Structures are given as structure tokens and as C-alpha cells.
Amino acid sequence: ETGVTQTPRHLVMGMTNKKSLKCEQHLGHNAMYWYKQSAKKPLELMFVYSLEERVENNSVPSRFSPECPNSSHLFLHLHTLQPEDSALYLCASSQSRPSNNYGYTFGSGTRLTVV
Amino acid sequence: GQSLEQPSEVTAVEGAIVQINCTYQTSGFYGLSWYQQHDGGAPTFLSYNALDGLEETGRFSSFLSRSDSYGYLLLQELQMKDSASYFCAVYNQGGKLIFGQGTELSVKP
């Protein structure tokens, strides 16, 4: 357990479904992130929330919709996804500035399969 | 644009030393980080270098040369459990973490 909890661990959804991924941290961090990890590709930064305000949206399609109701919780709402959206979705949290002692803390991810 | 280059895979034997190199090109640079990820697991933080030089943490060391846009991760006394993917990542302008493609390290007996 890393301190960042993601649910569900696995999700299979049809292209017409609507689902949500949940991320929770109680590390006292004030920034949270969504990353997408596809096979043989770098982790791709999707969204950044700092102090509950979205500060970055890396040209992510509108079928992905993030929500950060408070500094401990982050959601990723999914609707009308495509098969190429199948990937591991990782949530991370951090203090706003990096340091020598710690970086981002990642959750174990949600393995999403779109059928 | 932003890019990070690291070898796709490295193989070494138990007890050996291995170095994983990373070169980067980014808009703005605050520091270089390394993460380890075992199959099916969460990436875990290994190190962060903001200044030139070598940082040592147990069997792992990380090096940075800002003038060369280059860094490396050095793993000593390799153990089977070190078999994993290792990612270099740059903190760019705004403090966001941008990852390389990852190096898959296989440690053989």
C-alpha cells in the first residue's frame, strides 16, 4: 500500500458505458495527477490538480472528465471510450514542489479494458 | 518539444553493477527523478537530482549533469528483486513530471 488508493483495480467497459475511476490519498499532499500508461509507451500526463484547481489538461479528449472535490480525492469520469483507451490509469499525488527526499506517490492503477 | 531517451532494456547478472543512462530535452528544467516499477505495480520514487553530481541511497545512486542534459541511475550489488522497469523523469517548467519510455532491467542468476 503506497498511501494512494485507486479503485477499481480492474475495469472492463463497453464503448457506450459510463464509469468512474477513484483515487484517494491521505498523505497531506496538495497536488494530484492522472497518468495513462499504455504498453511500450511512456507514462502520459493527462491532468494536474493543484490545491483542487485544475492547472493542466494535456489535450485529453473530452470523453475523459476529471473531478477533484477536495485535496484528498480525485476522480476520472469515463464515457463513450474507444478501444485504444485501454490502458493502465495511474493516479499520483505530491507536494507542489519536488525535493530530494520524495517525489510523486503513485497508486497501483486501474487496468481499463474497453470492448 | 520535450523528449527523454533511455535504453529500452538491459540485462545483468546478480551481484553486478548496471548503469541506466537518460538524456533529456525539455522546456524548462527543475530536476531529474528516477522511478522503479515492478510488473503490475505502482511506480515508486527512487531519487531526485536538482543539482549536478552524484546522490547515493544505499545500493542505488543517481547522477546529473545539467550542462549535458544527461543523467544516470547506477544499481550496485544487483539482486533478483531489482528486475523491474526503471523510468527517468524530468520536472519541467511548472514542476510537472514528464517520463521517459522506461528501461526494462532483467537480472539473471
mmCIF file of C-alpha atoms in Angstrom:
data_model
loop_
_atom_site.group_PDB
_atom_site.id
_atom_site.type_symbol
_atom_site.label_atom_id
_atom_site.label_comp_id
_atom_site.label_asym_id
_atom_site.label_seq_id
_atom_site.Cartn_x
_atom_site.Cartn_y
_atom_site.Cartn_z
ATOM 1 C CA GLU A 1 0.000 0.000 0.000
ATOM 2 C CA THR A 2 1.572 3.255 -1.145
ATOM 3 C CA GLY A 3 -0.726 5.738 0.576
ATOM 4 C CA VAL A 4 -2.546 6.407 -2.678
ATOM 5 C CA THR A 5 -5.516 4.106 -3.202
ATOM 6 C CA GLN A 6 -7.157 3.575 -6.564
ATOM 7 C CA THR A 7 -10.419 1.759 -7.245
ATOM 8 C CA PRO A 8 -11.342 -0.328 -9.037
ATOM 9 C CA ARG A 9 -8.140 -2.273 -9.785
ATOM 10 C CA HIS A 10 -9.626 -3.711 -12.978
ATOM 11 C CA LEU A 11 -12.458 -2.433 -15.168
ATOM 12 C CA VAL A 12 -13.970 -3.760 -18.367
ATOM 13 C CA MET A 13 -16.434 -1.458 -20.066
ATOM 14 C CA GLY A 14 -18.273 -1.203 -23.348
ATOM 15 C CA MET A 15 -17.880 1.787 -25.611
ATOM 16 C CA THR A 16 -21.305 3.142 -24.651
ATOM 17 C CA ASN A 17 -20.843 2.792 -20.885
ATOM 18 C CA LYS A 18 -20.168 5.489 -18.312
ATOM 19 C CA LYS A 19 -17.845 4.671 -15.438
ATOM 20 C CA SER A 20 -15.648 6.500 -12.941
ATOM 21 C CA LEU A 21 -12.192 5.824 -11.550
ATOM 22 C CA LYS A 22 -11.486 6.894 -7.994
ATOM 23 C CA CYS A 23 -8.269 7.949 -6.303
ATOM 24 C CA GLU A 24 -7.761 8.767 -2.639
ATOM 25 C CA GLN A 25 -4.721 9.977 -0.705
ATOM 26 C CA HIS A 26 -4.266 10.872 2.939
ATOM 27 C CA LEU A 27 -0.616 11.887 2.744
ATOM 28 C CA GLY A 28 -1.294 15.578 3.145
ATOM 29 C CA HIS A 29 -0.255 16.247 -0.446
ATOM 30 C CA ASN A 30 -1.718 19.240 -2.229
ATOM 31 C CA ALA A 31 -1.346 18.163 -5.850
ATOM 32 C CA MET A 32 -2.888 15.188 -7.647
ATOM 33 C CA TYR A 33 -2.391 13.803 -11.132
ATOM 34 C CA TRP A 34 -3.820 11.367 -13.653
ATOM 35 C CA TYR A 35 -1.405 9.476 -15.910
ATOM 36 C CA LYS A 36 -2.103 6.981 -18.682
ATOM 37 C CA GLN A 37 0.307 4.076 -19.199
ATOM 38 C CA SER A 38 -0.001 2.093 -22.413
ATOM 39 C CA ALA A 39 2.211 -0.826 -23.373
ATOM 40 C CA LYS A 40 5.640 0.216 -24.670
ATOM 41 C CA LYS A 41 4.879 3.923 -24.163
ATOM 42 C CA PRO A 42 5.978 6.465 -21.555
ATOM 43 C CA LEU A 43 3.580 7.428 -18.820
ATOM 44 C CA GLU A 44 1.488 10.218 -20.312
ATOM 45 C CA LEU A 45 0.411 13.083 -18.085
ATOM 46 C CA MET A 46 -3.324 13.700 -18.506
ATOM 47 C CA PHE A 47 -4.465 16.104 -15.806
ATOM 48 C CA VAL A 48 -2.937 18.046 -12.928
ATOM 49 C CA TYR A 49 -4.800 19.423 -9.941
ATOM 50 C CA SER A 50 -3.074 21.733 -7.518
ATOM 51 C CA LEU A 51 -4.967 22.856 -4.427
ATOM 52 C CA GLU A 52 -8.126 21.384 -6.017
ATOM 53 C CA GLU A 53 -7.797 23.574 -9.090
ATOM 54 C CA ARG A 54 -7.122 22.022 -12.481
ATOM 55 C CA VAL A 55 -3.901 23.547 -13.705
ATOM 56 C CA GLU A 56 -3.259 21.393 -16.736
ATOM 57 C CA ASN A 57 -5.169 19.423 -19.306
ATOM 58 C CA ASN A 58 -2.767 17.839 -21.753
ATOM 59 C CA SER A 59 -5.011 17.830 -24.819
ATOM 60 C CA VAL A 60 -7.000 14.945 -23.445
ATOM 61 C CA PRO A 61 -10.220 14.056 -25.321
ATOM 62 C CA SER A 62 -13.423 15.232 -23.690
ATOM 63 C CA ARG A 63 -14.555 11.640 -23.144
ATOM 64 C CA PHE A 64 -12.231 11.817 -20.110
ATOM 65 C CA SER A 65 -13.519 14.205 -17.449
ATOM 66 C CA PRO A 66 -11.622 14.741 -14.178
ATOM 67 C CA GLU A 67 -13.071 15.927 -10.893
ATOM 68 C CA CYS A 68 -11.277 16.937 -7.711
ATOM 69 C CA PRO A 69 -13.829 17.658 -4.958
ATOM 70 C CA ASN A 70 -11.150 18.098 -2.262
ATOM 71 C CA SER A 71 -7.416 17.698 -1.799
ATOM 72 C CA SER A 72 -7.741 14.003 -0.862
ATOM 73 C CA HIS A 73 -9.930 12.740 -3.682
ATOM 74 C CA LEU A 74 -9.636 12.656 -7.446
ATOM 75 C CA PHE A 75 -11.983 11.086 -9.972
ATOM 76 C CA LEU A 76 -11.758 10.338 -13.665
ATOM 77 C CA HIS A 77 -15.166 10.068 -15.313
ATOM 78 C CA LEU A 78 -15.244 7.999 -18.479
ATOM 79 C CA HIS A 79 -17.871 7.938 -21.228
ATOM 80 C CA THR A 80 -18.066 6.665 -24.810
ATOM 81 C CA LEU A 81 -14.487 5.420 -24.728
ATOM 82 C CA GLN A 82 -12.662 3.802 -27.630
ATOM 83 C CA PRO A 83 -10.717 0.514 -27.629
ATOM 84 C CA GLU A 84 -7.453 2.488 -27.902
ATOM 85 C CA ASP A 85 -8.229 3.970 -24.485
ATOM 86 C CA SER A 86 -7.496 0.584 -22.931
ATOM 87 C CA ALA A 87 -4.516 1.146 -20.635
ATOM 88 C CA LEU A 88 -3.356 1.373 -17.036
ATOM 89 C CA TYR A 89 -4.578 4.622 -15.470
ATOM 90 C CA LEU A 90 -2.370 5.809 -12.651
ATOM 91 C CA CYS A 91 -3.155 8.398 -10.038
ATOM 92 C CA ALA A 92 -0.360 10.184 -8.171
ATOM 93 C CA SER A 93 -0.045 12.829 -5.506
ATOM 94 C CA SER A 94 2.759 15.093 -4.330
ATOM 95 C CA GLN A 95 3.668 18.260 -2.594
ATOM 96 C CA SER A 96 3.653 21.075 -5.118
ATOM 97 C CA ARG A 97 7.456 21.204 -5.250
ATOM 98 C CA PRO A 98 9.799 18.215 -5.647
ATOM 99 C CA SER A 99 12.566 17.552 -3.172
ATOM 100 C CA ASN A 100 15.461 15.186 -2.662
ATOM 101 C CA ASN A 101 13.515 13.153 -0.157
ATOM 102 C CA TYR A 102 10.371 12.326 -2.037
ATOM 103 C CA GLY A 103 8.641 12.681 -5.333
ATOM 104 C CA TYR A 104 5.283 11.574 -6.582
ATOM 105 C CA THR A 105 3.455 8.797 -4.778
ATOM 106 C CA PHE A 106 1.576 6.607 -7.232
ATOM 107 C CA GLY A 107 -1.372 4.342 -6.735
ATOM 108 C CA SER A 108 -1.353 0.824 -8.162
ATOM 109 C CA GLY A 109 -3.564 1.906 -11.026
ATOM 110 C CA THR A 110 -6.782 0.828 -12.677
ATOM 111 C CA ARG A 111 -6.348 -1.598 -15.577
ATOM 112 C CA LEU A 112 -9.029 -0.483 -18.049
ATOM 113 C CA THR A 113 -10.186 -2.582 -20.976
ATOM 114 C CA VAL A 114 -12.648 -1.077 -23.455
ATOM 115 C CA VAL A 115 -14.540 -3.651 -25.502
ATOM 116 C CA GLY B 1 9.331 19.842 -27.663
ATOM 117 C CA GLN B 2 10.097 17.508 -24.804
ATOM 118 C CA SER B 3 11.838 14.153 -25.060
ATOM 119 C CA LEU B 4 13.688 11.741 -22.821
ATOM 120 C CA GLU B 5 15.845 8.921 -24.162
ATOM 121 C CA GLN B 6 16.819 5.806 -22.228
ATOM 122 C CA PRO B 7 17.654 2.247 -23.358
ATOM 123 C CA SER B 8 14.632 0.002 -23.750
ATOM 124 C CA GLU B 9 16.184 -2.967 -21.995
ATOM 125 C CA VAL B 10 19.270 -4.007 -20.037
ATOM 126 C CA THR B 11 20.324 -7.444 -18.805
ATOM 127 C CA ALA B 12 22.809 -8.104 -15.990
ATOM 128 C CA VAL B 13 23.718 -10.856 -13.533
ATOM 129 C CA GLU B 14 23.253 -10.967 -9.786
ATOM 130 C CA GLY B 15 25.938 -9.111 -7.889
ATOM 131 C CA ALA B 16 26.912 -6.985 -10.887
ATOM 132 C CA ILE B 17 26.711 -3.210 -11.370
ATOM 133 C CA VAL B 18 24.489 -1.693 -14.047
ATOM 134 C CA GLN B 19 24.120 1.904 -15.254
ATOM 135 C CA ILE B 20 20.964 3.159 -16.970
ATOM 136 C CA ASN B 21 21.502 6.375 -18.904
ATOM 137 C CA CYS B 22 18.983 9.096 -19.638
ATOM 138 C CA THR B 23 19.284 12.118 -21.907
ATOM 139 C CA TYR B 24 16.591 14.745 -21.998
ATOM 140 C CA GLN B 25 15.357 17.774 -23.858
ATOM 141 C CA THR B 26 12.654 19.807 -22.164
ATOM 142 C CA SER B 27 11.237 23.301 -21.932
ATOM 143 C CA GLY B 28 12.410 24.395 -18.530
ATOM 144 C CA PHE B 29 14.184 22.042 -16.145
ATOM 145 C CA TYR B 30 13.987 21.756 -12.389
ATOM 146 C CA GLY B 31 15.402 18.299 -11.786
ATOM 147 C CA LEU B 32 15.695 14.659 -12.798
ATOM 148 C CA SER B 33 13.968 11.822 -11.000
ATOM 149 C CA TRP B 34 14.072 8.032 -11.205
ATOM 150 C CA TYR B 35 11.197 5.628 -10.568
ATOM 151 C CA GLN B 36 11.028 1.849 -10.335
ATOM 152 C CA GLN B 37 8.010 -0.144 -11.443
ATOM 153 C CA HIS B 38 7.546 -3.871 -10.987
ATOM 154 C CA ASP B 39 5.114 -5.706 -13.258
ATOM 155 C CA GLY B 40 1.570 -4.753 -12.334
ATOM 156 C CA GLY B 41 2.687 -2.411 -9.575
ATOM 157 C CA ALA B 42 2.818 1.287 -8.811
ATOM 158 C CA PRO B 43 5.860 3.310 -9.899
ATOM 159 C CA THR B 44 7.887 4.058 -6.780
ATOM 160 C CA PHE B 45 10.196 7.022 -6.235
ATOM 161 C CA LEU B 46 13.923 6.245 -6.132
ATOM 162 C CA SER B 47 15.777 9.543 -6.361
ATOM 163 C CA TYR B 48 15.739 13.199 -7.328
ATOM 164 C CA ASN B 49 18.662 15.334 -8.551
ATOM 165 C CA ALA B 50 18.263 19.072 -8.853
ATOM 166 C CA LEU B 51 21.990 19.871 -8.840
ATOM 167 C CA ASP B 52 24.940 18.399 -10.722
ATOM 168 C CA GLY B 53 26.640 15.465 -9.099
ATOM 169 C CA LEU B 54 26.005 12.099 -7.558
ATOM 170 C CA GLU B 55 23.325 11.252 -4.987
ATOM 171 C CA GLU B 56 23.711 7.924 -3.182
ATOM 172 C CA THR B 57 20.964 5.991 -1.440
ATOM 173 C CA GLY B 58 22.093 2.532 -0.399
ATOM 174 C CA ARG B 59 22.751 0.331 -3.431
ATOM 175 C CA PHE B 60 21.303 2.937 -5.803
ATOM 176 C CA SER B 61 22.991 6.159 -6.948
ATOM 177 C CA SER B 62 21.797 8.810 -9.359
ATOM 178 C CA PHE B 63 23.872 11.320 -11.286
ATOM 179 C CA LEU B 64 23.033 14.537 -13.088
ATOM 180 C CA SER B 65 24.915 16.813 -15.467
ATOM 181 C CA ARG B 66 22.718 19.781 -16.319
ATOM 182 C CA SER B 67 25.157 21.136 -18.912
ATOM 183 C CA ASP B 68 24.998 17.832 -20.804
ATOM 184 C CA SER B 69 21.253 17.273 -20.236
ATOM 185 C CA TYR B 70 22.233 13.829 -19.023
ATOM 186 C CA GLY B 71 21.798 11.645 -16.020
ATOM 187 C CA TYR B 72 22.106 8.035 -14.982
ATOM 188 C CA LEU B 73 20.931 5.564 -12.398
ATOM 189 C CA LEU B 74 23.580 3.213 -11.001
ATOM 190 C CA LEU B 75 22.498 -0.009 -9.356
ATOM 191 C CA GLN B 76 25.130 -1.949 -7.416
ATOM 192 C CA GLU B 77 25.180 -5.480 -5.998
ATOM 193 C CA LEU B 78 22.241 -6.403 -8.187
ATOM 194 C CA GLN B 79 19.606 -8.701 -6.738
ATOM 195 C CA MET B 80 16.898 -10.691 -8.479
ATOM 196 C CA LYS B 81 14.270 -8.400 -6.944
ATOM 197 C CA ASP B 82 15.786 -5.459 -8.860
ATOM 198 C CA SER B 83 14.266 -6.868 -12.068
ATOM 199 C CA ALA B 84 11.776 -4.147 -12.984
ATOM 200 C CA SER B 85 11.248 -1.179 -15.276
ATOM 201 C CA TYR B 86 13.155 1.992 -14.458
ATOM 202 C CA PHE B 87 11.922 5.379 -15.637
ATOM 203 C CA CYS B 88 13.780 8.645 -15.735
ATOM 204 C CA ALA B 89 11.512 11.649 -15.395
ATOM 205 C CA VAL B 90 12.097 15.372 -15.692
ATOM 206 C CA TYR B 91 10.442 18.051 -13.616
ATOM 207 C CA ASN B 92 9.800 20.691 -16.226
ATOM 208 C CA GLN B 93 8.555 24.232 -16.077
ATOM 209 C CA GLY B 94 5.692 24.320 -13.634
ATOM 210 C CA GLY B 95 7.015 21.345 -11.668
ATOM 211 C CA LYS B 96 5.257 18.666 -13.725
ATOM 212 C CA LEU B 97 6.820 15.224 -14.097
ATOM 213 C CA ILE B 98 7.437 14.047 -17.663
ATOM 214 C CA PHE B 99 8.518 10.420 -18.061
ATOM 215 C CA GLY B 100 10.856 8.579 -20.386
ATOM 216 C CA GLN B 101 9.850 5.339 -22.055
ATOM 217 C CA GLY B 102 11.388 3.160 -19.353
ATOM 218 C CA THR B 103 14.228 0.637 -19.261
ATOM 219 C CA GLU B 104 13.355 -2.965 -18.530
ATOM 220 C CA LEU B 105 16.090 -4.452 -16.349
ATOM 221 C CA SER B 106 16.426 -8.225 -16.202
ATOM 222 C CA VAL B 107 18.686 -9.648 -13.509
ATOM 223 C CA LYS B 108 19.855 -13.205 -14.180
ATOM 224 C CA PRO B 109 21.227 -15.679 -11.620
#
